[in-house]
Coordinates of C-alpha atoms (C1' of nucleotides) in Angstrom, one line a residue:
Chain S
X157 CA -18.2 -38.0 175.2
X158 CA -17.5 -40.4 177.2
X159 CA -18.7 -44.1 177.2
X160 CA -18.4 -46.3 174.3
X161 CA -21.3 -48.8 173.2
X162 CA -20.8 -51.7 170.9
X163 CA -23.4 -52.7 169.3
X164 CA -21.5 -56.1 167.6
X165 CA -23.5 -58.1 169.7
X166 CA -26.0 -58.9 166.4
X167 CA -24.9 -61.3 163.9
X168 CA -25.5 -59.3 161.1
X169 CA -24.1 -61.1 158.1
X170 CA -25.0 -64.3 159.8
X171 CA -26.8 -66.2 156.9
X172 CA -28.1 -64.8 154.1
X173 CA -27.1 -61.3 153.7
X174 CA -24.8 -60.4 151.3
X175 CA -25.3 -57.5 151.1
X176 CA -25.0 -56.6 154.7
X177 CA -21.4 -58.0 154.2
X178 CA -20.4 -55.9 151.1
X179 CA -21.1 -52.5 153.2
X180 CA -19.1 -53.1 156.4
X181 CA -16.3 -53.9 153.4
X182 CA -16.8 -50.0 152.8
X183 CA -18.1 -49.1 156.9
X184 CA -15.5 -47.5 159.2
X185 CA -14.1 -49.4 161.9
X186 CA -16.3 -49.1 165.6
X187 CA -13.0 -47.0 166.5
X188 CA -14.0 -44.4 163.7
X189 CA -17.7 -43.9 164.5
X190 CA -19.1 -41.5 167.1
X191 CA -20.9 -43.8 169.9
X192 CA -24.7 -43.1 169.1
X193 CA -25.4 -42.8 172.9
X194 CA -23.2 -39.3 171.9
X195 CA -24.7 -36.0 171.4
X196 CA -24.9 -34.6 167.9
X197 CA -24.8 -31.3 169.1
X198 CA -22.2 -30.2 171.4
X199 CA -24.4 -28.1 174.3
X200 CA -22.1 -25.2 174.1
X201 CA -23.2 -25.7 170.5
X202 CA -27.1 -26.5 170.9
X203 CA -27.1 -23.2 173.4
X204 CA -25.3 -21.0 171.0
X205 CA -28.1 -21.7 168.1
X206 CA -30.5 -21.6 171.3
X207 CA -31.4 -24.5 170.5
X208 CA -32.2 -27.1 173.1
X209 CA -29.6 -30.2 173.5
X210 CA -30.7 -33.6 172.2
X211 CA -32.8 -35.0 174.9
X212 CA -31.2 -37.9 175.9
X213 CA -29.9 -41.0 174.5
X214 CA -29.3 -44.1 176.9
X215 CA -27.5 -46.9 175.6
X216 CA -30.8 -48.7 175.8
X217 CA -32.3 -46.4 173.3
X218 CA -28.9 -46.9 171.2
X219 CA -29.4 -50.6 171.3
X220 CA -33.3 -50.6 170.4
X221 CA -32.5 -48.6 167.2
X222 CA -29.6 -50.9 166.5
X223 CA -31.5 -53.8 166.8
X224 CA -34.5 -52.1 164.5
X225 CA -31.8 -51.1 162.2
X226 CA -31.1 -54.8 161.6
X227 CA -34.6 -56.0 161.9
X228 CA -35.3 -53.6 158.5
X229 CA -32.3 -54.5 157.1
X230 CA -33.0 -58.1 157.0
X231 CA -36.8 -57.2 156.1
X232 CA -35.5 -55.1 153.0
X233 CA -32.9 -57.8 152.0
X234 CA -35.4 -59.8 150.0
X235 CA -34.7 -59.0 146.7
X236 CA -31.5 -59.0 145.0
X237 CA -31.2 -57.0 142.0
X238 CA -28.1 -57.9 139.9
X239 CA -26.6 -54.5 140.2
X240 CA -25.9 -54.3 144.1
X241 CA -25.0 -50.8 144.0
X242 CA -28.1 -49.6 142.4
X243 CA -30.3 -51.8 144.7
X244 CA -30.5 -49.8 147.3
X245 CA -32.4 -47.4 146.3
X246 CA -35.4 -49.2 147.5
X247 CA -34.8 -48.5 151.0
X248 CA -37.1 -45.7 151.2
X249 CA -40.1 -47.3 153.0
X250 CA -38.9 -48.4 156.4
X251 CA -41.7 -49.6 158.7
X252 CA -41.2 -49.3 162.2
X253 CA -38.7 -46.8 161.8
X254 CA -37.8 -45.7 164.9
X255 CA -34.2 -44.9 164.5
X256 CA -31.5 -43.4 166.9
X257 CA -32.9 -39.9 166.0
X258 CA -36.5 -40.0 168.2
X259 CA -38.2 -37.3 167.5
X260 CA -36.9 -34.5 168.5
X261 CA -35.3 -32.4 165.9
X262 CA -38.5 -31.8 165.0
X263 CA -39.4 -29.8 168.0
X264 CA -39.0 -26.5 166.3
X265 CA -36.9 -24.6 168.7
X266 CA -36.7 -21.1 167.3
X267 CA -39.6 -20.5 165.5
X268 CA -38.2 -20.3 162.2
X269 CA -37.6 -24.0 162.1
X270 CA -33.8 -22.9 160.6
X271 CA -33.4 -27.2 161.0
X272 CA -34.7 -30.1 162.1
X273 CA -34.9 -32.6 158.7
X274 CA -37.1 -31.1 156.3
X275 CA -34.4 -31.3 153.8
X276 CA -34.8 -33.1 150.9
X277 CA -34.6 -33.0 147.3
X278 CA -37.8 -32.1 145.1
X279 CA -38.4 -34.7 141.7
X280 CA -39.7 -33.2 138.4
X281 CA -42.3 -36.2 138.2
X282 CA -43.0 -37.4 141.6
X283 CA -45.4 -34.2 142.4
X284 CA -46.0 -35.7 146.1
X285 CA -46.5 -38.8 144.9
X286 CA -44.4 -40.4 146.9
X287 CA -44.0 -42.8 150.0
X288 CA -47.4 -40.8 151.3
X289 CA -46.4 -41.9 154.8
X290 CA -46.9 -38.5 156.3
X291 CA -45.0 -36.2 154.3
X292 CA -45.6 -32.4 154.0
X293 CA -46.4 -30.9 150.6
X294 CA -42.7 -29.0 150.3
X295 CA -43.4 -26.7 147.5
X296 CA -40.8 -24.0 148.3
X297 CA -38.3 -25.9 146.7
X298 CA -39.1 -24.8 143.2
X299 CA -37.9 -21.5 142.4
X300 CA -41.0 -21.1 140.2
X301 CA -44.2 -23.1 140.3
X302 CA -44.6 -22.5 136.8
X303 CA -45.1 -26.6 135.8
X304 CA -44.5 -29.9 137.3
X305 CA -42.7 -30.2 134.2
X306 CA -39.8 -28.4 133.3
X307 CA -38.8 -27.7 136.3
X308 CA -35.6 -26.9 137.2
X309 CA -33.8 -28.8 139.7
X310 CA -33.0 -27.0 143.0
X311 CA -29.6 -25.7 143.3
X312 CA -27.8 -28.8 144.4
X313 CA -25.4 -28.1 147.8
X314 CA -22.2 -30.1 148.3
X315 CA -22.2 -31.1 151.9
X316 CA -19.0 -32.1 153.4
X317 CA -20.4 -35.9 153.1
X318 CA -20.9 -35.5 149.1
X319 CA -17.8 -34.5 148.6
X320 CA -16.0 -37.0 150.4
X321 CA -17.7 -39.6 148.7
X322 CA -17.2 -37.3 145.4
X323 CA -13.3 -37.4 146.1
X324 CA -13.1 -41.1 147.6
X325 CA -14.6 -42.4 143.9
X326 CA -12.3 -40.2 142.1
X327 CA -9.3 -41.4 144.1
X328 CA -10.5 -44.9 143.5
X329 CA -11.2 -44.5 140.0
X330 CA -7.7 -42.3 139.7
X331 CA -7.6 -39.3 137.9
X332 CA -7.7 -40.8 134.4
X333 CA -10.9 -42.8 134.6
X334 CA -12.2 -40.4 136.7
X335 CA -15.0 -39.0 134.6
X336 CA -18.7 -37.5 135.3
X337 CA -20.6 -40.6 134.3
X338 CA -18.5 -42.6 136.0
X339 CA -18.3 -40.7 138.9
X340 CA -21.6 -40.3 139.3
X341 CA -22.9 -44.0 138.5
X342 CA -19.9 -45.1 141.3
X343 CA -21.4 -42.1 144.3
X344 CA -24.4 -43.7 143.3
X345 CA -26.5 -40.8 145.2
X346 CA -30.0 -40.3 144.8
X347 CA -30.8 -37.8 142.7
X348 CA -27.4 -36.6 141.5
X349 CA -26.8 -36.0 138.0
X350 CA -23.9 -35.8 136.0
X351 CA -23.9 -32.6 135.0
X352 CA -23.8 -31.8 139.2
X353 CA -20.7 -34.1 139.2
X354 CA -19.1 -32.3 136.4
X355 CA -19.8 -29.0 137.6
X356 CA -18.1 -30.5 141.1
X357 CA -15.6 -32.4 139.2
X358 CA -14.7 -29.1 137.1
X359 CA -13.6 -27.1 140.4
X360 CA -12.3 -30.1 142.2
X361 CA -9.8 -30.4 139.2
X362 CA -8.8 -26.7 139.5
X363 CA -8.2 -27.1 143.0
X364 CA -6.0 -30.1 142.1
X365 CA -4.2 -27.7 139.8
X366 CA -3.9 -25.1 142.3
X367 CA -2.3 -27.3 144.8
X368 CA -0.3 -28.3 142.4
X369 CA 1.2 -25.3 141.7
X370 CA 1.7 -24.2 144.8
X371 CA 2.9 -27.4 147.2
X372 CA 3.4 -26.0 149.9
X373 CA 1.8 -23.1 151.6
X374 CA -1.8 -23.8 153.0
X375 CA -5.2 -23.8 151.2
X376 CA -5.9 -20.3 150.0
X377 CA -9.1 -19.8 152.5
X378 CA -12.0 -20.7 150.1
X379 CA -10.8 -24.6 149.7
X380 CA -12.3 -25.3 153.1
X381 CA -14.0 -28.5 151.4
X382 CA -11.2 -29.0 149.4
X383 CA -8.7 -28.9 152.0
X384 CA -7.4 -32.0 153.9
X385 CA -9.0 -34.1 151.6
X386 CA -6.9 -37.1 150.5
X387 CA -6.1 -36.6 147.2
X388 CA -4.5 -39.4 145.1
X389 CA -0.7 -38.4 144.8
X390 CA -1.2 -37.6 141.5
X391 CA -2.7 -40.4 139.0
X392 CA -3.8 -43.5 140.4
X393 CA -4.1 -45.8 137.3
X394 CA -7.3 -47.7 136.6
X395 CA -7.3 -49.7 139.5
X396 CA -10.1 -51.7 137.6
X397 CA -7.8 -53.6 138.2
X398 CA -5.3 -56.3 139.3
X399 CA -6.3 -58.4 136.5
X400 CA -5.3 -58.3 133.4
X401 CA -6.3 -55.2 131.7
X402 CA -3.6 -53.5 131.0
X403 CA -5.6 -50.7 128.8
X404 CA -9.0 -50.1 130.2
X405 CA -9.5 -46.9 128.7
X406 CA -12.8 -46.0 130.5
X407 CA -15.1 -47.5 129.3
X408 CA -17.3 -49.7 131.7
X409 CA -15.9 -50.7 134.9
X410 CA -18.8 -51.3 136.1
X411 CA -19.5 -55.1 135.3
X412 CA -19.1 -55.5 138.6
X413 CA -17.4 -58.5 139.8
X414 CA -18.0 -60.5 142.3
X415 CA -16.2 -58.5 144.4
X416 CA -15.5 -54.3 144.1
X417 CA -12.1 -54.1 144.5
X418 CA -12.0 -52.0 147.8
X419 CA -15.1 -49.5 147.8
X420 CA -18.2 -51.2 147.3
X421 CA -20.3 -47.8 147.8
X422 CA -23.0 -49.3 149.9
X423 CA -25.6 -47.1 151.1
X424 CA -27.3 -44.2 149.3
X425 CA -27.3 -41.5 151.8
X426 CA -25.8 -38.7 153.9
X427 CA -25.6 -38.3 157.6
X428 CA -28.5 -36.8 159.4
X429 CA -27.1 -33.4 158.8
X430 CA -29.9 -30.9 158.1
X431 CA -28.3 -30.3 154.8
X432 CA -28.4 -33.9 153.1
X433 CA -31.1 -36.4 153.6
X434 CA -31.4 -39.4 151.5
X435 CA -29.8 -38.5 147.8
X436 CA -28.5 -35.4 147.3
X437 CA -29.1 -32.4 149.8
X438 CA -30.6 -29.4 147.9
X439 CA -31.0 -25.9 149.0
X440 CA -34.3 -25.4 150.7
X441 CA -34.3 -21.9 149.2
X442 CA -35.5 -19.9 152.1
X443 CA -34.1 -19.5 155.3
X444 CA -30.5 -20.3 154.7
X445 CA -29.4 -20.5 157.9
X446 CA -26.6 -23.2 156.4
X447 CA -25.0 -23.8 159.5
X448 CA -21.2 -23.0 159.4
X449 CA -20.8 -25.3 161.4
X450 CA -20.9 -28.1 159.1
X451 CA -17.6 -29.1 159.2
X452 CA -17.9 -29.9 162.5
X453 CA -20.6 -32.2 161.8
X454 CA -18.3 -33.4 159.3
X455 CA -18.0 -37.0 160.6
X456 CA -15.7 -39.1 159.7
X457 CA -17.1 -40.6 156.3
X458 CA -20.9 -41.5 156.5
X459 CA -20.1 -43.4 159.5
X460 CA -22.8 -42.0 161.6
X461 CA -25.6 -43.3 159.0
X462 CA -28.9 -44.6 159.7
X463 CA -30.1 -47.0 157.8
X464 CA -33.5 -44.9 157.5
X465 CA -35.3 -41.8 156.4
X466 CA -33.7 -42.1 153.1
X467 CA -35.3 -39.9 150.0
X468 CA -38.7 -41.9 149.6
X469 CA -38.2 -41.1 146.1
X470 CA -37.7 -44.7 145.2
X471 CA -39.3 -44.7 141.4
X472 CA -36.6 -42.9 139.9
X473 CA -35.7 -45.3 136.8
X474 CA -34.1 -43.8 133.7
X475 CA -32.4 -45.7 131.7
X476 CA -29.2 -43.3 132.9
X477 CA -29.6 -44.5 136.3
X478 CA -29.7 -42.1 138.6
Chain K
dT204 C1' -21.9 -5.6 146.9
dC205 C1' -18.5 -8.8 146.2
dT206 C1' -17.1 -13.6 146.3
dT207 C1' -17.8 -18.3 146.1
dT208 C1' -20.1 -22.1 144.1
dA209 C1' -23.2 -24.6 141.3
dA210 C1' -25.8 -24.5 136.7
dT211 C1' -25.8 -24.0 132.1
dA212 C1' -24.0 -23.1 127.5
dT213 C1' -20.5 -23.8 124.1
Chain F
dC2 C1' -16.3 -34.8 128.2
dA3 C1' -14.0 -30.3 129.0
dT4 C1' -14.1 -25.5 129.5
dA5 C1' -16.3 -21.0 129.6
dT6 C1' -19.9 -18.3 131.0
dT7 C1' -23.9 -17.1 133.6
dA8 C1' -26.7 -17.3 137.7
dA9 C1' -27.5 -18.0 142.4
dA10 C1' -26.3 -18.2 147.4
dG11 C1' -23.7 -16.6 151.1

DNA sequence: TCTTTAATAT
DNA sequence: CATATTAAAG
């Protein structure tokens, strides 16, 4: 940890993306991300897992994915569907995608291949049918093979990532609005369904209440998501708005104006955390070796997001969103 | 085997 | 949509 690298030298932004402009709305400052040129994995880490340290990442590498990061972006930025917040979910083909993350966590280290990126989240319809651009046939997903149909969803894990962006749209929404669909539609994760928000949303609230109760004295020892998460002080009212609505029940707040009022969810994806690729990060159901660690991975927000290998499931229309 | 956490049923 | 219950993961 040492050197910085900017990588501000692009004029992103510079003509015709909007788009581009709407997310570093919602990005962290360059203060708050890790440099990329920085290791992932602490060595003392990597060597504990036996695992071998990231190779090596000059600033030249950094800059090359940077620069293919924007050269994507601007290739991707051709259509403009109305709703910006749903449009991204069309970013699962990149091309040249050659991203910070060379190959490397591939390179199965132990044998049992505990990590490396295989994660990702099975669809009901899309048996396979998917980008096709290389992609193993991941069947141990399904508890039971039984149909294509019918099948039930993998049991959906809450990375630290999820759930900050769970609790960021809640505190933006404020407690009152703050309701599955809404929730969900706002995260606007891949794969995520409202009843996986209301589940979350359920226990988040009885956390609240548990705070509540008790002020002070520390979380008990299982709120370890929970905990030091920036919880509105109590209610935030509908901040739909400044303007005039002075009721806004709950209906739809999602008309969308021109401009979000100060979290204009951009991207659709976690960080490059073995646990949550693309939408939402599902157990693999064997090998759990779910690293404890994970809150130290816990970065800051989805700061250290690439721009790529998000779920190629990009034909997931339903009339729900989702 | 017990606890935590997400899924499902009411 | 909220809560209670059941099931799975750790």
């Amino acid at each position: 940890m040492g050197e910085e690298v900017r990588i501000t030298d692009y004029d992103v932004g510079g003509d015709d993306d909007d788009r581009v402009l709407e997310w570093e709305a919602g990005l962290p400052t360059l203060d708050d991300l890790m440099p990329l040129s920085q290791s992932l994995v602490p060595p003392e880490l990597a060597s504990a897992f036996s695992v071998m340290p990231e190779p090596r990442r000059s600033m030249i590498d950094v800059n090359r994915a940077s620069q293919n990061t924007l050269t994507n972006l601007r290739g991707q930025s051709m259509k403009q569907p109305l709703n910006k917040f749903n449009g991204f979910k069309s970013f699962g083909e990149d091309k040249g995608d050659e991203m910070v993350m060379e190959g490397e966590e591939t390179a199965d280290l132990t044998g049992d291949g505990s990590d490396s990126r295989k994660l990702r989240r099975v669809d009901s319809g899309g048996a396979g049918a998917v980008g096709g651009a290389g992609e193993e046939a991941d069947s141990a997903l399904r508890a039971d093979d039984s149909s294509t149909r019918t099948s039930k969803r993998p049991r959906l894990v809450w990375t630290p990532q999820l759930h900050k962006r769970f609790v960021d749209v809640v505190a933006h929404l404020g407690v009152k609005n703050a309701v599955p669909k809404t929730i969900m539609q706002l995260m606007n994760v891949e794969g995520l369904t409202r009843e996986n928000v209301a589940s979350h949303l359920q226990k988040y609230r009885l956390y609240l209440k548990r705070m509540q109760g008790l002020s002070n004295e520390g979380p008990s020892s299982s709120d370890h998501l929970f905990a030091s998460t920036p919880v509105p002080q109590s209610l935030h009212e509908s901040s739909g708005g400044g303007n005039g609505n002075s009721h806004t029940p709950v209906p739809i707040p999602m008309p969308y104006p021109p401009q979000m009022v100060h979290m204009p969810y951009p991207p659709p994806q976690m960080v490059p955390h073995p646990a949550g690729a693309g939408g939402a990060a599902y157990h693999h159901g064997f090998e759990s070796h779910s690293h404890p660690y994970n809150m130290m991975m816990q970065q800051r927000d989805w700061s250290a997001n690439k721009f790529a290998s998000v779920s190629p499931y990009q034909h997931r229309m339903t009339p729900n969103d989702k």
